[in-house]
């Protein structure tokens, strides 16, 4: 986490020197920015890790403080062999085969290109095959974009954000499944994963600076514990019986 956080901060530092940001990097040379369109065109994909992401925006007024958000995924080819889509009655709209990707987490961005929050979403939002939260949690450390196109800084930043905030990602994925289960109990017989009334299933505001302070505090506490001498033990002498 600490290494990922340092990389996130370093990417932002370098981009700030030229008044750039990770969103602008992705939108560069992409023409007019249209709501709903994926940026960059064709998404960003790593053919070794099989991680994927794109950036897009919703119509103005839906999320007033947000410019847009990143969606992160891992494709089926990048998953452990034991992971498979959840067994549900209705799966006709799910992608199949290598296209059976899993959404990992969304990263909301403000108009200045800074992260606002993380969120998990319903299946119809992401167009994914649906995997149980425990399985998706195994994919967190498999998300890595290890190439330079279309933007090396943004690729490193998105990869670093997923790693830096993995505790929050796990919590959000578990909350996602709880929300889905609660919604199903309240709407018996409905295909909740396709219900347009349920979009965001869980979310949390984030701060890179606060996260790094928490990580550094935890590391500092661990170093202190490791340096503490082990308590001395004295062996009792066996008593001599007359």
Phi, psi and omega in degrees: 000318182297316180296319178297318179296319178296324179291318176303312181295321180294319177301314180296321180299313182294317180295323181296334181298333179245021180057036176254170175209171188293331177287313178302326178299319181286327183275350181300133178064020181260003180078203181297137180273114181251139175300143179079332180297147176277137176231131357288167178301128182087000180068172174256129186221137176252116186282359175260311179276339184064027172275154185209148172206162171210167178240140172204175182227151174267166179303147179301140180102338178284321180221089192300325184271000187249136171278317180181192181206155173269138168250129181247143184219161164232130180280164184304323182294343179261007183261153172301152186298333185278354182270131179217158178304151180297148178274115179221162184295317186246113180228014187297333182269000182280143173293150185240166177064221180292342178282354183283064183283161177242132173288133178266299180196156174256147180236108179282141183236144177273174183297344179266003179085023178253148181288137179257309186202166170252150178210152169250154188224166177289162185297320183295336180290316189265342181068024184269171160278148186268125178242147177297151183304318181300324178289318180296325179300330178289345183269350185303311183280001175265353180278111179203127174256103188251056172208179191255004184251142352278354181212111177300315180301315182291321177301315180292322181294312180298316178300317180294323180296318179298319180288320182296322185255027184301326177298319178293323179298315178300314180299318181293322179292320177295320177294325176304311181293325177295318178299316179298315180296318179296318179296321179294321178297325182277345182227067184300136179088347181275149174273089188299327182294344178249008184282112183293349177284341180246109183251287178273125184265337178194150180202159178208137175290147183226159174216122178299317181298314180295320179297317180294322177297320179294319179296314181295324178295319179295319178294320179297318179296322180292321179297319179299316180297319181293330181277344182292134179292147178292143180297139180283142177241140178248133179277133178284134177287139179295137181287143178266120179269139180293000000 
